[in-house]
């Protein structure tokens, strides 16, 4: 996963969707499509993990037991970096194993204490790393492209009138406006502010 995210072009695009989707849009790539692909891939990995748990011999009802929230905490504690996230998950897995083995061995401490260890550790991690984590800038923010209508009169007032050769310049701008209107549906007033000088 680290190689995909940090060493491939597609991984860079996925990271760019979270950090700066406008840069990806300016490049001409679909932000929404890459967001959908990332969500589908994450859901597929989660489904495979649950499938592996379901195929084990230790299947019991409520097998997941809301451990998905621990994964969210591990991602935040790992600062959205794959190796750090794996380290945080190992800590939670170790605490879960301690809770299971403490019940088997028969420690005199009530077993409820061991059951809350992973969740207590998650609270401690979130409180301790609150100021040091840096989440992606566009995390959870839907991306929408705002198409602005450009009027030459508002953008460059009297640009054509003050030009040395206004007729040639305005004709070129008019042709460019016609080409843009034909390609992307700009309104007819795109070049209405540009007129040749008398």
Short mmCIF file of C-alpha atoms in Angstrom, two decimals:
data_model
loop_
_atom_site.label_atom_id
_atom_site.label_comp_id
_atom_site.label_asym_id
_atom_site.label_seq_id
_atom_site.Cartn_x
_atom_site.Cartn_y
_atom_site.Cartn_z
CA UNK A 1 0.00 0.00 0.00
CA UNK A 2 2.86 2.39 0.84
CA UNK A 3 4.51 1.71 -2.52
CA UNK A 4 1.21 2.35 -4.31
CA UNK A 5 0.48 5.61 -2.47
CA UNK A 6 3.98 7.11 -2.49
CA UNK A 7 5.74 5.63 -5.51
CA UNK A 8 3.12 5.45 -8.29
CA UNK A 9 1.33 8.06 -10.35
CA UNK A 10 -2.10 6.78 -9.34
CA UNK A 11 -1.19 6.87 -5.67
CA UNK A 12 -0.09 10.47 -6.05
CA UNK A 13 -3.44 11.27 -7.65
CA UNK A 14 -5.30 9.62 -4.76
CA UNK A 15 -3.27 11.62 -2.25
CA UNK A 16 -3.88 14.77 -4.26
CA UNK A 17 -7.65 14.15 -4.06
CA UNK A 18 -7.36 14.38 -0.27
CA UNK A 19 -4.87 17.23 -0.08
CA UNK A 20 -5.59 19.51 -3.04
CA UNK A 21 -8.35 18.34 -5.38
CA UNK A 22 -8.32 21.63 -7.28
CA UNK A 23 -4.80 20.88 -8.56
CA UNK A 24 -6.06 17.56 -9.91
CA UNK A 25 -9.01 19.29 -11.54
CA UNK A 26 -6.76 21.90 -13.16
CA UNK A 27 -4.70 19.05 -14.60
CA UNK A 28 -7.87 17.84 -16.32
CA UNK A 29 -8.46 14.70 -14.25
CA UNK A 30 -11.80 13.75 -12.71
CA UNK A 31 -11.79 14.35 -8.95
CA UNK A 32 -15.15 12.66 -8.36
CA UNK A 33 -14.14 9.50 -10.21
CA UNK A 34 -10.95 9.15 -8.17
CA UNK A 35 -12.86 9.74 -4.94
CA UNK A 36 -15.29 6.96 -5.89
CA UNK A 37 -12.43 4.61 -6.77
CA UNK A 38 -10.71 5.28 -3.43
CA UNK A 39 -13.93 4.65 -1.50
CA UNK A 40 -14.64 1.44 -3.43
CA UNK A 41 -11.09 0.17 -2.88
CA UNK A 42 -11.23 0.92 0.85
CA UNK A 43 -14.61 -0.79 1.14
CA UNK A 44 -13.28 -3.83 -0.75
CA UNK A 45 -10.30 -4.15 1.62
CA UNK A 46 -12.62 -3.85 4.64
CA UNK A 47 -14.96 -6.48 3.22
CA UNK A 48 -12.05 -8.86 2.62
CA UNK A 49 -10.88 -8.39 6.22
CA UNK A 50 -14.35 -9.21 7.57
CA UNK A 51 -14.55 -12.19 5.21
CA UNK A 52 -11.30 -13.57 6.60
CA UNK A 53 -12.65 -13.24 10.14
CA UNK A 54 -15.89 -14.93 9.11
CA UNK A 55 -14.03 -17.87 7.55
CA UNK A 56 -12.09 -18.59 10.74
CA UNK A 57 -13.16 -21.34 13.14
CA UNK A 58 -13.80 -18.83 15.91
CA UNK A 59 -16.87 -17.20 14.40
CA UNK A 60 -19.29 -15.80 16.97
CA UNK A 61 -22.17 -13.35 16.59
CA UNK A 62 -21.08 -9.71 16.77
CA UNK A 63 -17.56 -10.75 15.79
CA UNK A 64 -16.49 -7.24 14.79
CA UNK A 65 -17.76 -5.71 18.07
CA UNK A 66 -17.40 -2.11 16.86
CA UNK A 67 -13.66 -2.43 16.30
CA UNK A 68 -13.98 -0.27 13.20
CA UNK A 69 -13.77 2.77 15.45
CA UNK A 70 -10.38 1.56 16.67
CA UNK A 71 -9.25 1.53 13.04
CA UNK A 72 -10.37 5.15 12.65
CA UNK A 73 -8.39 6.05 15.79
CA UNK A 74 -5.37 4.13 14.45
CA UNK A 75 -5.50 6.12 11.22
CA UNK A 76 -5.66 9.42 13.11
CA UNK A 77 -2.91 8.32 15.53
CA UNK A 78 -0.78 7.20 12.59
CA UNK A 79 -1.15 10.65 11.02
CA UNK A 80 -2.50 9.11 7.80
CA UNK A 81 0.90 7.47 7.11
CA UNK A 82 0.71 3.72 6.31
CA UNK A 83 3.60 2.50 8.50
CA UNK A 84 2.49 4.54 11.51
CA UNK A 85 -1.07 3.29 11.09
CA UNK A 86 0.20 -0.30 11.11
CA UNK A 87 2.15 0.47 14.30
CA UNK A 88 -0.98 1.85 15.99
CA UNK A 89 -2.97 -1.21 14.89
CA UNK A 90 -0.29 -3.49 16.40
CA UNK A 91 -0.66 -1.65 19.71
CA UNK A 92 -4.42 -2.18 19.70
CA UNK A 93 -4.01 -5.84 18.69
CA UNK A 94 -1.51 -6.38 21.52
CA UNK A 95 -3.93 -4.90 24.06
CA UNK A 96 -6.73 -7.07 22.68
CA UNK A 97 -4.53 -10.17 23.01
CA UNK A 98 -3.63 -9.21 26.59
CA UNK A 99 -7.35 -8.92 27.39
CA UNK A 100 -8.07 -12.39 25.98
CA UNK A 101 -5.12 -14.11 27.67
CA UNK A 102 -5.77 -12.41 31.00
CA UNK A 103 -9.20 -14.03 31.07
CA UNK A 104 -7.73 -17.44 30.22
CA UNK A 105 -4.95 -17.28 32.81
CA UNK A 106 -7.33 -16.10 35.52
CA UNK A 107 -5.77 -12.88 36.80
CA UNK A 108 -7.36 -11.55 39.98
CA UNK A 109 -8.17 -8.21 38.30
CA UNK A 110 -11.74 -8.10 36.89
CA UNK A 111 -11.78 -9.00 33.20
CA UNK A 112 -13.79 -5.88 32.35
CA UNK A 113 -10.66 -3.85 33.00
CA UNK A 114 -8.79 -5.74 30.29
CA UNK A 115 -11.69 -5.43 27.87
CA UNK A 116 -11.57 -1.64 28.00
CA UNK A 117 -7.79 -1.45 27.49
CA UNK A 118 -7.87 -0.90 23.68
CA UNK A 119 -10.55 1.78 23.98
CA UNK A 120 -8.78 3.54 26.85
CA UNK A 121 -5.57 3.47 24.82
CA UNK A 122 -7.43 5.01 21.88
CA UNK A 123 -8.59 7.90 24.08
CA UNK A 124 -5.06 8.43 25.39
CA UNK A 125 -3.65 8.39 21.85
CA UNK A 126 -6.22 10.87 20.58
CA UNK A 127 -5.66 13.21 23.52
CA UNK A 128 -1.87 13.03 23.27
CA UNK A 129 -1.59 13.40 19.50
CA UNK A 130 -4.37 15.94 18.98
CA UNK A 131 -2.03 18.86 18.23
CA UNK A 132 0.52 16.83 16.24
CA UNK A 133 -1.70 15.17 13.67
CA UNK A 134 -2.23 16.72 10.26
CA UNK A 135 -5.27 15.45 8.45
CA UNK A 136 -5.62 15.93 4.69
CA UNK A 137 -6.97 19.38 3.84
CA UNK A 138 -9.93 18.16 1.78
CA UNK A 139 -10.89 15.22 4.01
CA UNK A 140 -14.67 14.93 4.12
CA UNK A 141 -15.19 18.02 1.97
CA UNK A 142 -17.17 17.42 -1.23
CA UNK A 143 -15.47 18.94 -4.25
CA UNK A 144 -17.48 21.14 -6.58
CA UNK A 145 -16.11 23.02 -9.54
CA UNK A 146 -17.43 26.56 -9.76
CA UNK A 147 -17.68 27.74 -13.32
CA UNK A 148 -17.29 31.49 -13.43
CA UNK A 149 -18.56 33.54 -16.31
CA UNK A 150 -15.98 35.96 -17.57
CA UNK A 151 -16.90 39.32 -18.99
CA UNK A 152 -14.11 41.14 -20.73
CA UNK A 153 -15.56 44.52 -19.85
CA UNK A 154 -15.41 43.66 -16.15
CA UNK A 155 -12.06 41.91 -16.32
CA UNK A 156 -10.21 44.46 -18.46
CA UNK A 157 -12.18 47.70 -18.81
CA UNK A 158 -11.31 49.63 -21.96
CA UNK A 159 -8.62 47.06 -22.82
CA UNK A 160 -9.42 47.16 -26.50
CA UNK A 161 -9.91 50.91 -26.61
CA UNK A 162 -6.48 51.69 -25.17
CA UNK A 163 -4.65 49.24 -27.39
CA UNK A 164 -2.44 50.40 -30.24
CA UNK A 165 -4.22 48.21 -32.83
CA UNK A 166 -7.64 47.68 -31.29
CA UNK A 167 -9.36 46.27 -34.35
CA UNK A 168 -6.93 43.36 -34.82
CA UNK A 169 -6.78 42.61 -31.10
CA UNK A 170 -10.55 42.65 -30.65
CA UNK A 171 -11.08 40.45 -33.70
CA UNK A 172 -8.66 37.90 -32.24
CA UNK A 173 -10.44 38.02 -28.90
CA UNK A 174 -13.81 37.62 -30.61
CA UNK A 175 -12.61 34.53 -32.47
CA UNK A 176 -11.21 33.09 -29.25
CA UNK A 177 -14.55 33.76 -27.56
CA UNK A 178 -16.44 32.00 -30.34
CA UNK A 179 -14.10 29.01 -30.04
CA UNK A 180 -14.52 28.91 -26.26
CA UNK A 181 -18.30 29.24 -26.51
CA UNK A 182 -18.43 26.40 -28.99
CA UNK A 183 -16.22 24.18 -26.84
CA UNK A 184 -17.57 24.74 -23.35
CA UNK A 185 -20.88 26.57 -23.59
CA UNK A 186 -19.84 30.04 -22.50
CA UNK A 187 -22.59 32.66 -22.79
CA UNK A 188 -22.83 35.02 -25.73
CA UNK A 189 -21.78 38.05 -23.74
CA UNK A 190 -18.24 36.64 -23.38
CA UNK A 191 -16.84 39.20 -25.81
CA UNK A 192 -19.54 41.85 -25.61
CA UNK A 193 -17.26 44.26 -23.78
CA UNK A 194 -14.69 44.24 -26.55
CA UNK A 195 -15.46 46.48 -29.48
CA UNK A 196 -13.16 48.18 -31.98
CA UNK A 197 -12.27 51.77 -31.39
CA UNK A 198 -13.73 54.36 -33.74
#
